[in-house]
Coordinates of N, CA and C in Angstrom, one line a residue:
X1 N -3.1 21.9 -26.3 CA -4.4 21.4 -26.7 C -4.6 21.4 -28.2
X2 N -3.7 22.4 -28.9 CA -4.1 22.5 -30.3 C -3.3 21.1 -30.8
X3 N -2.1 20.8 -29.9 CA -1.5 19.4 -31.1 C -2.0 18.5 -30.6
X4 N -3.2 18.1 -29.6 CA -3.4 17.2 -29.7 C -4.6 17.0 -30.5
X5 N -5.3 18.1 -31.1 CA -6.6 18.2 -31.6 C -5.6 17.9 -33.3
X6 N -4.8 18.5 -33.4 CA -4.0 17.9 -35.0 C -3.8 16.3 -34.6
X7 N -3.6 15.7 -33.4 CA -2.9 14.3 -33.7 C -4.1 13.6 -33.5
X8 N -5.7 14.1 -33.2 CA -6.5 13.4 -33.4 C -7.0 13.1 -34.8
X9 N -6.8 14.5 -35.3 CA -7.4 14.9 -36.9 C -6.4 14.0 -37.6
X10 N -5.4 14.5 -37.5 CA -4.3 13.0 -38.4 C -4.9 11.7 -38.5
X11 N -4.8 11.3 -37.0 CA -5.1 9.6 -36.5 C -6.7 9.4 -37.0
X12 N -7.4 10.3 -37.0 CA -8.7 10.0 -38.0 C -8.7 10.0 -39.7
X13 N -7.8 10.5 -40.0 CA -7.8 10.7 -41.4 C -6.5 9.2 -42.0
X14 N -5.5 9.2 -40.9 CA -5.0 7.7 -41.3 C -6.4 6.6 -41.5
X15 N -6.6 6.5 -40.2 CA -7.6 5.5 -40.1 C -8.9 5.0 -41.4
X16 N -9.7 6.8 -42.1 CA -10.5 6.7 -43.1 C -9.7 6.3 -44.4
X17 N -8.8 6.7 -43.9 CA -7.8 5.8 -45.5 C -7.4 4.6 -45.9
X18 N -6.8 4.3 -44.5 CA -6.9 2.7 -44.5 C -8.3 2.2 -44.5
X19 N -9.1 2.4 -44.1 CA -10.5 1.4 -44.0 C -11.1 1.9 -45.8
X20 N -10.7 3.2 -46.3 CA -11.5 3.1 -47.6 C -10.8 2.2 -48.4
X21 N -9.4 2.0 -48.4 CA -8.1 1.4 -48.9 C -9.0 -0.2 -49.3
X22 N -9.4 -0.6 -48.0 CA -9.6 -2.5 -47.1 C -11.2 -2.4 -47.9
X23 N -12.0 -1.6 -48.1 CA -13.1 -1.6 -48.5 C -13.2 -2.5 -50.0
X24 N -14.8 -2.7 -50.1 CA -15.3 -3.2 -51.2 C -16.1 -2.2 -52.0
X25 N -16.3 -2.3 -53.2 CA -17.2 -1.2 -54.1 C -18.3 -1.4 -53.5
X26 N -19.1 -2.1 -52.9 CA -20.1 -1.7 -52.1 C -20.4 -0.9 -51.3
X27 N -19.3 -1.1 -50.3 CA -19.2 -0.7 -49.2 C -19.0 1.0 -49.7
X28 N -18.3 1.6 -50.7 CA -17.7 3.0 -51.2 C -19.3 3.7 -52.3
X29 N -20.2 2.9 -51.8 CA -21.1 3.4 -53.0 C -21.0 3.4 -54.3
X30 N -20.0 2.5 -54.7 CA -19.6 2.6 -56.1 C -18.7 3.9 -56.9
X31 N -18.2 4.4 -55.9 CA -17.1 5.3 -56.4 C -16.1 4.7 -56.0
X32 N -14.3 5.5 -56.7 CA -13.6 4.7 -56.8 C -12.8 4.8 -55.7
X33 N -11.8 3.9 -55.3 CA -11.3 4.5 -53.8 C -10.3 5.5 -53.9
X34 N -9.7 5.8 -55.1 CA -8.7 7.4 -55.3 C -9.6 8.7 -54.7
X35 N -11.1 8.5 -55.5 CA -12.5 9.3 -55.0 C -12.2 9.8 -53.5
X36 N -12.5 8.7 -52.8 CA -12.7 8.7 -51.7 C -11.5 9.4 -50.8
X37 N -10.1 8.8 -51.4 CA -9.1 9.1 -50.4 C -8.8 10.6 -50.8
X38 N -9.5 11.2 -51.4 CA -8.8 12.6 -52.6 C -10.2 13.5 -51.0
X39 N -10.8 13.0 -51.3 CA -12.0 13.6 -50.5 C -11.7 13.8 -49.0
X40 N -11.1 12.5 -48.7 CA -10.9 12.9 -47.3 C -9.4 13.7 -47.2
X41 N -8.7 13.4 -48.0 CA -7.3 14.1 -47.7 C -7.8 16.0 -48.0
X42 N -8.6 16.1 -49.4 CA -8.7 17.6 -49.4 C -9.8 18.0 -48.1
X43 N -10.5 17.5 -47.6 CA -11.4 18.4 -46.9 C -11.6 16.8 -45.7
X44 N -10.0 17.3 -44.7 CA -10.1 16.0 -44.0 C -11.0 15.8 -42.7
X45 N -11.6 16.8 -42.1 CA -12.9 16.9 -41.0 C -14.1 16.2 -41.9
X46 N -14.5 16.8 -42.5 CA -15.5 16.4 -43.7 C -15.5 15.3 -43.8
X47 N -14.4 14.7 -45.0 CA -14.7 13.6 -46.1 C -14.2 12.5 -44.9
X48 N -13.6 12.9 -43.9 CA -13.3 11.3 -42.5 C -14.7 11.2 -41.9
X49 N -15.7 12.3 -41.7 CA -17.0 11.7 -40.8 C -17.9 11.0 -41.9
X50 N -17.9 12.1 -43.3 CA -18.6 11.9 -44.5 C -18.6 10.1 -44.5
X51 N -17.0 9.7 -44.8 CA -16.9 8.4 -45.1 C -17.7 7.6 -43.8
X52 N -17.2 8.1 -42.4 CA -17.5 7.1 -41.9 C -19.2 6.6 -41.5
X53 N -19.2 7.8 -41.8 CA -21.4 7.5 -41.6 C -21.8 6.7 -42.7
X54 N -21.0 7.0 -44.0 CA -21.3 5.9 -45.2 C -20.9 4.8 -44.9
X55 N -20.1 4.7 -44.3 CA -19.5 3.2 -44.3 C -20.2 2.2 -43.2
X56 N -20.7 3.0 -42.0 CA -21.4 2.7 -41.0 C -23.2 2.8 -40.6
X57 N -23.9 3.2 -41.9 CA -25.0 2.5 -42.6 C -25.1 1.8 -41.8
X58 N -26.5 1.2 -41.3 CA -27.0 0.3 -41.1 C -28.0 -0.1 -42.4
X59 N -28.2 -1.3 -42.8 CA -28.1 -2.0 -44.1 C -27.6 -2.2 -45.0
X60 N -26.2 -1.4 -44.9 CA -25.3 -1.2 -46.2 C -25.4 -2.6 -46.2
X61 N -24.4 -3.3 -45.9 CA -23.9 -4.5 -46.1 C -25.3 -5.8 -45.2
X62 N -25.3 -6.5 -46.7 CA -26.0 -7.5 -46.3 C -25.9 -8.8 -45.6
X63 N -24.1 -8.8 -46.0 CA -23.5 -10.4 -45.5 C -22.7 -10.3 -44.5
X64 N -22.5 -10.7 -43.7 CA -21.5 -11.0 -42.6 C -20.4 -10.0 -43.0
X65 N -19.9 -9.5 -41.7 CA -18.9 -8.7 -42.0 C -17.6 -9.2 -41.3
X66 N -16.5 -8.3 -41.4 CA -15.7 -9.1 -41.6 C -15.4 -9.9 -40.0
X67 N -14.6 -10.8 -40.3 CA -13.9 -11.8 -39.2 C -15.1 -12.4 -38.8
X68 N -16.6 -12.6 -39.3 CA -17.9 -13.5 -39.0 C -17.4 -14.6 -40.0
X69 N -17.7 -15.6 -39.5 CA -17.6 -17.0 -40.2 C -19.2 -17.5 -40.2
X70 N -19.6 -18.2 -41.0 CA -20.5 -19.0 -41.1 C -20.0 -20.3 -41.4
X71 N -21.1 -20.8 -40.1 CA -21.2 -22.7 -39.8 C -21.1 -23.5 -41.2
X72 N -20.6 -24.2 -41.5 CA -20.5 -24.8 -42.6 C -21.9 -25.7 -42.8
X73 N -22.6 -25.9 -43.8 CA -23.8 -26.7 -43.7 C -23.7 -28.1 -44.1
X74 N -22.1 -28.3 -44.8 CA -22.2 -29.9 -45.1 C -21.1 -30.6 -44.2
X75 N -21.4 -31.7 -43.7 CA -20.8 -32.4 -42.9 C -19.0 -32.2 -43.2
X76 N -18.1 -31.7 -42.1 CA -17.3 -32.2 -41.9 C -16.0 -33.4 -42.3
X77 N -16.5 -34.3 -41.6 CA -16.2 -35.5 -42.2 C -16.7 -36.9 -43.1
X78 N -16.2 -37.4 -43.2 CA -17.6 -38.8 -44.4 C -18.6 -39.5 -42.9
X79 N -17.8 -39.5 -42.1 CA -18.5 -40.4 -40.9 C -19.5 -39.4 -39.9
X80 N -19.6 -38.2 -40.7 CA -20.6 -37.3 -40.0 C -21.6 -36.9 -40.9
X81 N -21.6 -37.6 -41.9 CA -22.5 -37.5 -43.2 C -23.5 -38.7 -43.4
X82 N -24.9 -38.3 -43.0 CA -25.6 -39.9 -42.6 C -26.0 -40.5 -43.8
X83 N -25.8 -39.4 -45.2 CA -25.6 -40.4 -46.7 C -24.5 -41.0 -47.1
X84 N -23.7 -40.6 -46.8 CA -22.8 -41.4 -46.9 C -22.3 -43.0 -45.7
X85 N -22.9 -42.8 -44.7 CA -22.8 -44.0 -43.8 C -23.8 -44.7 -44.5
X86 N -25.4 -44.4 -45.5 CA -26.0 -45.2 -45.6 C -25.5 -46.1 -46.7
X87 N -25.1 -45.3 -47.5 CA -24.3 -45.7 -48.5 C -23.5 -46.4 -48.4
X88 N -22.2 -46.2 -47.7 CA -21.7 -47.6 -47.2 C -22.1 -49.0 -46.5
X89 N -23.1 -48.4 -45.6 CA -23.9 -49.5 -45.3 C -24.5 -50.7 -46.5
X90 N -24.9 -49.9 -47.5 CA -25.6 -50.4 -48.7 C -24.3 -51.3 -48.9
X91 N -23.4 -50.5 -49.6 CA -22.1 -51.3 -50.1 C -22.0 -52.6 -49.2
X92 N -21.6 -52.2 -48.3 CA -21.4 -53.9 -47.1 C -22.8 -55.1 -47.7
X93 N -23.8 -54.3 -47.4 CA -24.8 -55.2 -47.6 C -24.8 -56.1 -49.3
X94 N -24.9 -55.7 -50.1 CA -24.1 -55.9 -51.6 C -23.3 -56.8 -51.8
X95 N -22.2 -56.4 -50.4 CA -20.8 -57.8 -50.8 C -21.4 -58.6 -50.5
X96 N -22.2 -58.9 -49.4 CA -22.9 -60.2 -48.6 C -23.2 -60.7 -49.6
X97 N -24.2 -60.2 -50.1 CA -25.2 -61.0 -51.1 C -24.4 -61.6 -52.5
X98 N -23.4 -60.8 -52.9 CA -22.6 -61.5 -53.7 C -21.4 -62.5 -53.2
X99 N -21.4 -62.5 -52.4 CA -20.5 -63.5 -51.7 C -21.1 -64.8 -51.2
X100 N -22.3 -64.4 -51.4 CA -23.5 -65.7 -51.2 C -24.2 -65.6 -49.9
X101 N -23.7 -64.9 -49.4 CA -24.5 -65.4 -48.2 C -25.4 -64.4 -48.1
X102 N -26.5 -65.2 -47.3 CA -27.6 -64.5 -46.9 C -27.8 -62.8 -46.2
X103 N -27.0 -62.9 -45.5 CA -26.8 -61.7 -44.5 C -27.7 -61.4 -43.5
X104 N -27.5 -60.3 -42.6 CA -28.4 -60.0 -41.7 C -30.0 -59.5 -42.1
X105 N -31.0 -60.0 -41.7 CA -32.2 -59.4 -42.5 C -32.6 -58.0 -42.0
X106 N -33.3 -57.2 -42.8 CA -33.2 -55.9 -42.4 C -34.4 -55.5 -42.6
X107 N -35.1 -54.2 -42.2 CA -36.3 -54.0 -42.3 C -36.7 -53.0 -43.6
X108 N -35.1 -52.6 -43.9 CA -35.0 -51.9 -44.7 C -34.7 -52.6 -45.7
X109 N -35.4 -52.0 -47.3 CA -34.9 -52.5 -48.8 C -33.9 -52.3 -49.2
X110 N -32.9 -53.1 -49.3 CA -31.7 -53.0 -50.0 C -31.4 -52.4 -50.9
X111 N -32.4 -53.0 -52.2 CA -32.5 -51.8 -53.4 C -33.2 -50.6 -53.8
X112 N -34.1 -50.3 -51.9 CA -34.3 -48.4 -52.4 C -33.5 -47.8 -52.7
X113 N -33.5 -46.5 -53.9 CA -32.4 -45.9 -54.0 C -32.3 -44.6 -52.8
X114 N -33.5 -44.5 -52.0 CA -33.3 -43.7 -51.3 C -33.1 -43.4 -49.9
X115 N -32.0 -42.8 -50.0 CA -31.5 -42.5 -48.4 C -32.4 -42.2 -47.1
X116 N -32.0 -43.0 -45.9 CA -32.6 -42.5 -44.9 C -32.5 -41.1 -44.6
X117 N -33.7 -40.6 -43.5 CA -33.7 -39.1 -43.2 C -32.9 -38.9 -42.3
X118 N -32.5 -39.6 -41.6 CA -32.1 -40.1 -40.1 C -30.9 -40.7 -40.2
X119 N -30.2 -41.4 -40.7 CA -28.9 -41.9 -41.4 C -28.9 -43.5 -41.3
X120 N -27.8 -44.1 -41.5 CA -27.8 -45.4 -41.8 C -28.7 -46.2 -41.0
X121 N -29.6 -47.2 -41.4 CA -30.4 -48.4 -40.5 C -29.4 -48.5 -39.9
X122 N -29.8 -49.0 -38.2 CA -28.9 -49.8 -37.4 C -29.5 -51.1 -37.6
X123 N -28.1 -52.1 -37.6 CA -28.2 -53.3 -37.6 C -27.7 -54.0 -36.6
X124 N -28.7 -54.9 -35.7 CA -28.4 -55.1 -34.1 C -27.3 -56.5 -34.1
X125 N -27.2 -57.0 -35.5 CA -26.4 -58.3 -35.2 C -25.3 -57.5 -36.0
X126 N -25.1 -56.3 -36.2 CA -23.4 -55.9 -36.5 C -23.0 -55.1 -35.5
X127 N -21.8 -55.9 -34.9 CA -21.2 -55.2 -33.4 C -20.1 -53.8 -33.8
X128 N -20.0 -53.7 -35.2 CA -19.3 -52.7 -34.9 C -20.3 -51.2 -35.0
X129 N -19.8 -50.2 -34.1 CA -20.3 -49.1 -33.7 C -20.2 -48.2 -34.9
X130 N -21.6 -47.6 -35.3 CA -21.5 -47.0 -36.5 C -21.0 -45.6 -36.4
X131 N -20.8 -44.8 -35.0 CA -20.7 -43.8 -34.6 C -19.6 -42.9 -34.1

């Protein structure tokens, strides 16, 4: 019973070293991580629960922790980006008119400079699919 109560105390005190090791100055209260590993190695019952309640705070950390990703907020690709489709839309529309021709009429002004909310006007006499 007694070496298994040592191969727990070990395997707790590996573990608080590695994770003080992986840590950020935040996360250590702003002491340094020699601090910390000196703490749990001299007084290793102590400074392994000590750390782990500090480290396991609720509010410590404000930002995602680790292995959380956050959704990216800007599109992907150009063709999932509805300023940029309008913008090329614009462009197309541009060549027409310098090319001479009239082009398809639209409800929309050519030369607002501002972007739809919604993404490029659809235009029902252009067959290719904007999507």
């Amino acid at each position: 019973m007694r070496n298994l109560l040592a191969l727990v105390v070990v395997g707790l005190i590996v573990y608080t070293v590695i994770d003080v090791v992986r840590s950020d100055e935040r996360e250590r209260l702003g002491l340094h991580k020699a601090l910390w590993v000196a703490f749990i190695v001299l007084l290793p019952v102590i400074g392994s629960v000590t750390w782990l309640l500090v480290r396991r705070t609720p509010g410590r950390r404000p930002g995602p922790g680790p292995g959380i990703r956050t959704v990216p907020q800007a599109p992907l690709a150009p063709d999932d980006d509805p300023e940029f489709l309008w913008r090329l839309e614009q462009e197309r529309r541009r060549r027409e008119r310098e090319a001479g021709g009239a082009g398809p009429t639209s409800r929309t002004d050519p030369s607002d400079p501002t972007p739809p909310a919604a993404g490029p006007p659809a235009d029902p006499a252009d067959p290719t699919p904007t999507s």
